Coordinates of C-alpha atoms in Angstrom, one line a residue:
X24 CA -5.3 40.0 68.8
X25 CA -2.9 37.0 68.4
X26 CA -0.7 37.2 65.1
X27 CA -2.7 36.4 62.5
X28 CA -2.0 32.9 60.5
X29 CA -0.9 33.0 56.6
X30 CA -1.1 31.3 54.2
X31 CA 2.3 30.5 54.2
X32 CA 2.2 29.6 58.2
X33 CA -0.1 26.3 56.5
X34 CA 1.6 23.1 55.2
X35 CA 0.8 23.1 51.8
X36 CA -2.2 19.2 52.3
X37 CA -3.2 21.5 55.0
X38 CA -4.3 24.6 52.0
X39 CA -5.2 21.0 49.5
X40 CA -7.5 20.2 52.0
X41 CA -9.2 24.1 52.8
X42 CA -9.4 24.6 49.2
X43 CA -11.5 21.4 48.6
X44 CA -13.4 22.1 51.6
X45 CA -13.8 25.6 50.4
X46 CA -15.3 23.5 47.0
X47 CA -17.8 21.1 48.9
X48 CA -19.6 23.7 51.3
X49 CA -19.7 26.2 48.0
X50 CA -21.4 23.5 45.8
X51 CA -22.4 21.8 48.3
X52 CA -21.3 18.2 47.3
X53 CA -19.6 15.6 49.6
X54 CA -17.0 14.0 48.4
X55 CA -12.8 12.4 48.7
X56 CA -13.2 14.3 51.4
X57 CA -12.7 11.9 54.3
X58 CA -9.3 10.7 52.0
X59 CA -7.8 14.2 52.7
X60 CA -8.1 13.4 57.0
X61 CA -7.5 10.2 56.8
X62 CA -5.4 11.1 60.1
X63 CA -7.1 12.5 63.1
X64 CA -6.6 16.0 63.1
X65 CA -5.5 18.2 66.6
X66 CA -7.7 21.4 66.8
X67 CA -5.0 23.7 66.1
X68 CA -4.9 22.0 63.5
X69 CA -8.3 22.2 62.3
X70 CA -8.9 25.3 63.2
X71 CA -5.7 26.7 61.1
X72 CA -7.7 24.7 58.4
X73 CA -10.5 26.5 59.8
X74 CA -9.3 30.2 59.1
X75 CA -7.8 29.2 55.8
X76 CA -11.7 28.5 54.3
X77 CA -12.8 31.4 55.7
X78 CA -10.2 33.5 53.6
X79 CA -11.4 31.6 51.0
X80 CA -14.6 32.8 51.5
X81 CA -13.8 35.7 51.9
X82 CA -11.5 35.3 48.7
X83 CA -14.5 34.9 46.5
X84 CA -16.2 38.4 47.9
X85 CA -17.7 37.2 50.8
X86 CA -17.5 38.8 54.4
X87 CA -17.5 37.8 57.9
X88 CA -21.1 39.0 60.4
X89 CA -20.8 37.5 62.6
X90 CA -20.2 33.6 65.0
X91 CA -22.3 30.8 65.1
X92 CA -21.0 28.2 68.1
X93 CA -22.7 24.7 67.6
X94 CA -22.6 22.3 69.6
X95 CA -23.7 24.3 72.5
X96 CA -26.5 21.6 73.7
X97 CA -25.7 19.1 75.4
X98 CA -28.6 16.6 74.4
X99 CA -27.4 16.0 71.1
X100 CA -24.0 15.4 71.2
X101 CA -24.0 11.6 72.0
X102 CA -26.1 11.8 69.2
X103 CA -23.3 12.8 66.5
X104 CA -20.3 12.0 69.2
X105 CA -19.1 15.7 69.6
X106 CA -19.0 17.1 73.5
X107 CA -17.8 19.9 73.3
X108 CA -19.4 22.6 71.6
X109 CA -17.8 23.9 68.3
X110 CA -17.5 27.8 66.6
X111 CA -17.2 29.1 62.8
X112 CA -17.5 31.8 61.5
X113 CA -20.8 33.3 59.6
X114 CA -21.4 35.5 56.5
X115 CA -23.2 38.0 54.9
X116 CA -23.8 35.4 51.7
X117 CA -25.0 33.6 54.9
X118 CA -27.3 35.3 56.5
X119 CA -30.9 35.9 55.8
X120 CA -33.2 38.7 57.5
X121 CA -36.8 38.8 57.1
X122 CA -38.8 41.5 59.8
X123 CA -42.2 39.5 59.3
X124 CA -41.8 36.3 61.6
X125 CA -44.4 34.4 59.4
X126 CA -42.9 34.5 55.9
X127 CA -39.3 33.3 56.1
X128 CA -38.4 30.8 53.0
X129 CA -35.6 30.5 52.0
X130 CA -33.9 27.1 49.1
X131 CA -32.1 24.5 49.9
X132 CA -29.9 24.5 47.0
X133 CA -26.6 23.6 46.9
X134 CA -26.6 22.3 50.5
X135 CA -25.9 19.4 51.0
X136 CA -27.6 16.5 53.5
X137 CA -29.8 19.8 55.0
X138 CA -30.8 20.0 58.9
X139 CA -32.8 22.5 60.9
X140 CA -32.3 24.3 64.1
X141 CA -34.0 26.6 65.9
X142 CA -31.4 28.9 67.6
X143 CA -31.6 32.7 69.9
X144 CA -29.6 35.1 68.4
X145 CA -27.8 37.9 69.9
X146 CA -27.4 41.1 67.2
X147 CA -23.6 42.9 69.3
X148 CA -23.3 46.7 70.0
X149 CA -19.9 45.6 72.5
X150 CA -17.2 42.5 72.2
X151 CA -17.2 40.9 75.3
X152 CA -16.1 38.5 77.4
X153 CA -15.7 35.6 79.0
X154 CA -14.7 37.2 82.7
X155 CA -18.5 39.7 83.1
X156 CA -21.5 38.6 84.8
X157 CA -25.1 38.2 82.7
X158 CA -25.9 41.7 83.3
X159 CA -22.6 43.1 81.4
X160 CA -23.0 40.8 78.6
X161 CA -26.4 41.8 77.8
X162 CA -24.8 45.4 77.4
X163 CA -23.2 43.9 74.5
X164 CA -25.7 43.1 73.3
X165 CA -28.5 45.3 70.8
X166 CA -30.9 43.3 70.1
X167 CA -31.8 39.4 70.6
X168 CA -34.1 37.2 68.5
X169 CA -35.2 33.5 66.9
X170 CA -34.3 32.3 64.0
X171 CA -33.1 28.6 62.0
X172 CA -29.6 28.5 61.3
X173 CA -29.9 25.4 57.9
X174 CA -26.7 23.6 58.7
X175 CA -25.0 21.4 56.6
X176 CA -22.8 18.2 56.0
X177 CA -20.1 17.9 53.6
X178 CA -18.5 14.3 55.3
X179 CA -21.5 11.3 54.4
X180 CA -24.3 11.0 56.9
X181 CA -23.1 13.0 59.5
X182 CA -20.2 10.8 60.5
X183 CA -17.7 13.4 61.9
X184 CA -15.3 14.4 64.9
X185 CA -15.4 17.6 66.6
X186 CA -11.5 18.5 64.5
X187 CA -13.9 17.6 61.5
X188 CA -16.6 20.5 61.5
X189 CA -14.3 23.0 62.4
X190 CA -12.5 22.2 59.2
X191 CA -15.9 22.5 57.7
X192 CA -16.8 25.9 59.0
X193 CA -18.7 24.7 62.2
X194 CA -20.9 23.1 59.5
X195 CA -22.7 26.5 59.1
X196 CA -25.3 26.7 55.6
X197 CA -27.4 29.3 56.5
X198 CA -28.7 32.0 59.5
X199 CA -33.1 32.5 58.7
X200 CA -33.1 35.4 61.3
X201 CA -37.1 36.8 61.9
X202 CA -37.4 40.2 63.3
X203 CA -35.2 41.3 66.6
X204 CA -36.2 42.6 69.9
X205 CA -34.5 45.7 71.6
X206 CA -32.4 44.8 74.9
X207 CA -34.2 48.3 75.9
X208 CA -37.6 46.8 75.3
X209 CA -37.1 45.4 79.2
X210 CA -34.7 45.3 82.2
X211 CA -31.8 43.9 81.7
X212 CA -32.4 41.6 85.0
X213 CA -36.1 40.1 82.9
X214 CA -34.0 39.3 79.4
X215 CA -31.7 37.5 82.0
X216 CA -34.1 35.3 83.5
X217 CA -36.1 34.6 80.7
X218 CA -32.5 33.5 78.3
X219 CA -32.3 31.0 81.5
X220 CA -36.3 29.2 81.8
X221 CA -37.7 29.3 78.1
X222 CA -38.5 26.6 76.0
X223 CA -39.2 26.2 72.3
X224 CA -42.0 23.8 70.6
X225 CA -40.8 23.3 66.6
X226 CA -43.6 22.0 64.3
X227 CA -43.3 20.6 61.1
X228 CA -46.2 21.5 58.7
X229 CA -48.3 21.6 62.2
X230 CA -47.2 18.4 63.7
X231 CA -45.2 18.8 66.7
X232 CA -41.1 17.5 67.0
X233 CA -39.4 18.2 69.7
X234 CA -39.3 20.6 72.3
X235 CA -36.0 22.1 73.9
X236 CA -35.1 24.4 76.9
X237 CA -32.9 26.9 78.4
X238 CA -30.8 25.6 79.9
X239 CA -30.5 22.3 77.8
X240 CA -28.1 25.0 75.7
X241 CA -24.9 25.1 78.2
X242 CA -27.4 26.6 80.7
X243 CA -28.7 28.7 78.7
X244 CA -28.0 31.6 75.6
X245 CA -25.7 34.1 78.0
X246 CA -23.3 31.1 78.2
X247 CA -22.8 30.3 74.8
X248 CA -22.4 33.9 74.0
X249 CA -19.8 34.3 77.3
X250 CA -18.1 31.3 76.2
X251 CA -17.3 32.1 72.3
X252 CA -16.1 35.2 73.8
X253 CA -13.9 33.3 76.0
X254 CA -13.0 30.5 72.8
X255 CA -11.9 33.4 70.2
X256 CA -9.3 34.8 73.0
X257 CA -7.9 31.6 72.9
X258 CA -4.2 30.8 71.2
X259 CA -5.9 28.1 69.2
X260 CA -8.5 30.0 67.7
X261 CA -8.0 33.0 68.3
X262 CA -4.5 33.2 66.8
X263 CA -6.4 31.1 63.3
X264 CA -8.8 33.6 63.0
X265 CA -7.6 37.2 64.6
X266 CA -10.9 38.1 65.0
X267 CA -12.7 39.0 68.0
X268 CA -16.9 39.5 68.3
X269 CA -17.6 42.8 66.5
X270 CA -20.5 46.2 66.8
X271 CA -22.2 44.8 64.4
X272 CA -22.1 41.2 64.1
X273 CA -24.6 38.0 64.7
X274 CA -23.8 35.4 67.3
X275 CA -26.5 32.1 66.6
X276 CA -26.2 30.1 70.5
X277 CA -27.0 26.9 68.9
X278 CA -30.2 24.5 68.5
X279 CA -32.7 24.7 71.6
X280 CA -34.6 20.7 70.2
X281 CA -32.2 17.9 68.7
X282 CA -31.4 18.9 64.7
X283 CA -33.8 17.3 61.8
X284 CA -33.3 16.7 58.4
X285 CA -34.9 18.6 56.3
X286 CA -36.5 18.8 52.5
X287 CA -38.2 21.3 49.9
X288 CA -41.9 22.5 50.3
X289 CA -41.9 21.8 53.8
X290 CA -42.4 24.3 56.2
X291 CA -41.6 24.7 59.7
X292 CA -42.5 26.8 63.3
X293 CA -41.6 27.3 66.2
X294 CA -43.7 28.1 69.8
X295 CA -41.9 30.2 72.5
X296 CA -42.9 30.7 76.0
X297 CA -40.9 32.4 78.2
X298 CA -39.3 35.0 76.1
X299 CA -41.0 38.3 75.0
X300 CA -40.9 37.9 71.4
X301 CA -42.7 34.9 68.9
X302 CA -42.1 32.3 67.4
X303 CA -41.0 32.4 63.7
X304 CA -42.6 30.1 60.7
X305 CA -40.3 29.3 57.9
X306 CA -40.7 27.6 54.3
X307 CA -38.2 25.8 52.6
X308 CA -37.7 25.2 48.3

């Protein structure tokens, strides 16, 4: 693993930006963040600042428990003007797990401009690499399921660059996860095929809102896992985060549908076709 960037390696203005972003994400507010980044950031700078935000969160007592990969759905790239996937950590305090897929709950308090994304989630038992084939990747996975990622933007009206999103923890706010199915329950070859061909219908208060398909997400979630493994070994991201994919990590692979604004009181549901588990239902408060 590449050597860790330390605060001593981070210029003072970047430390200031990391502190401001950490406070904005913790409080669910939008403030003069963009005034601090009027000059465009390189991806190396953005990863370095994002990793400092992660260290600040860990200093507050939170623990990294996995990774999110965002902007894997190529149908939304033009909408947000971000044309490549992004990566950021997920935390013990941001992950909510439910055993009953019909009774999931999440508060939107302290989440700025929240949006909802139905995603396929892997629970890991090994550390994959980008050279692995589908069966080898699945041997690193202990269980698979579906959840909703609640994403946030500290940038007003969801206007940002790819580098901006890395500073903001890849826009992660919550992962609300339903029950997971052990990989051993069906053959690996069936998983591999299903993860390339499933579809998800997204409903809000019984009305269908959108439908997405596996191929929209980098041609399937296993390709997302492969991409993440490569990013975390890259000198830019790997050196900044100094953490790969660890046993027990949860990996969420990006929205299968478009992302939609949400408000308290709504009920969101999914219907999954082509995967061996049911959709989930989430009540927002």
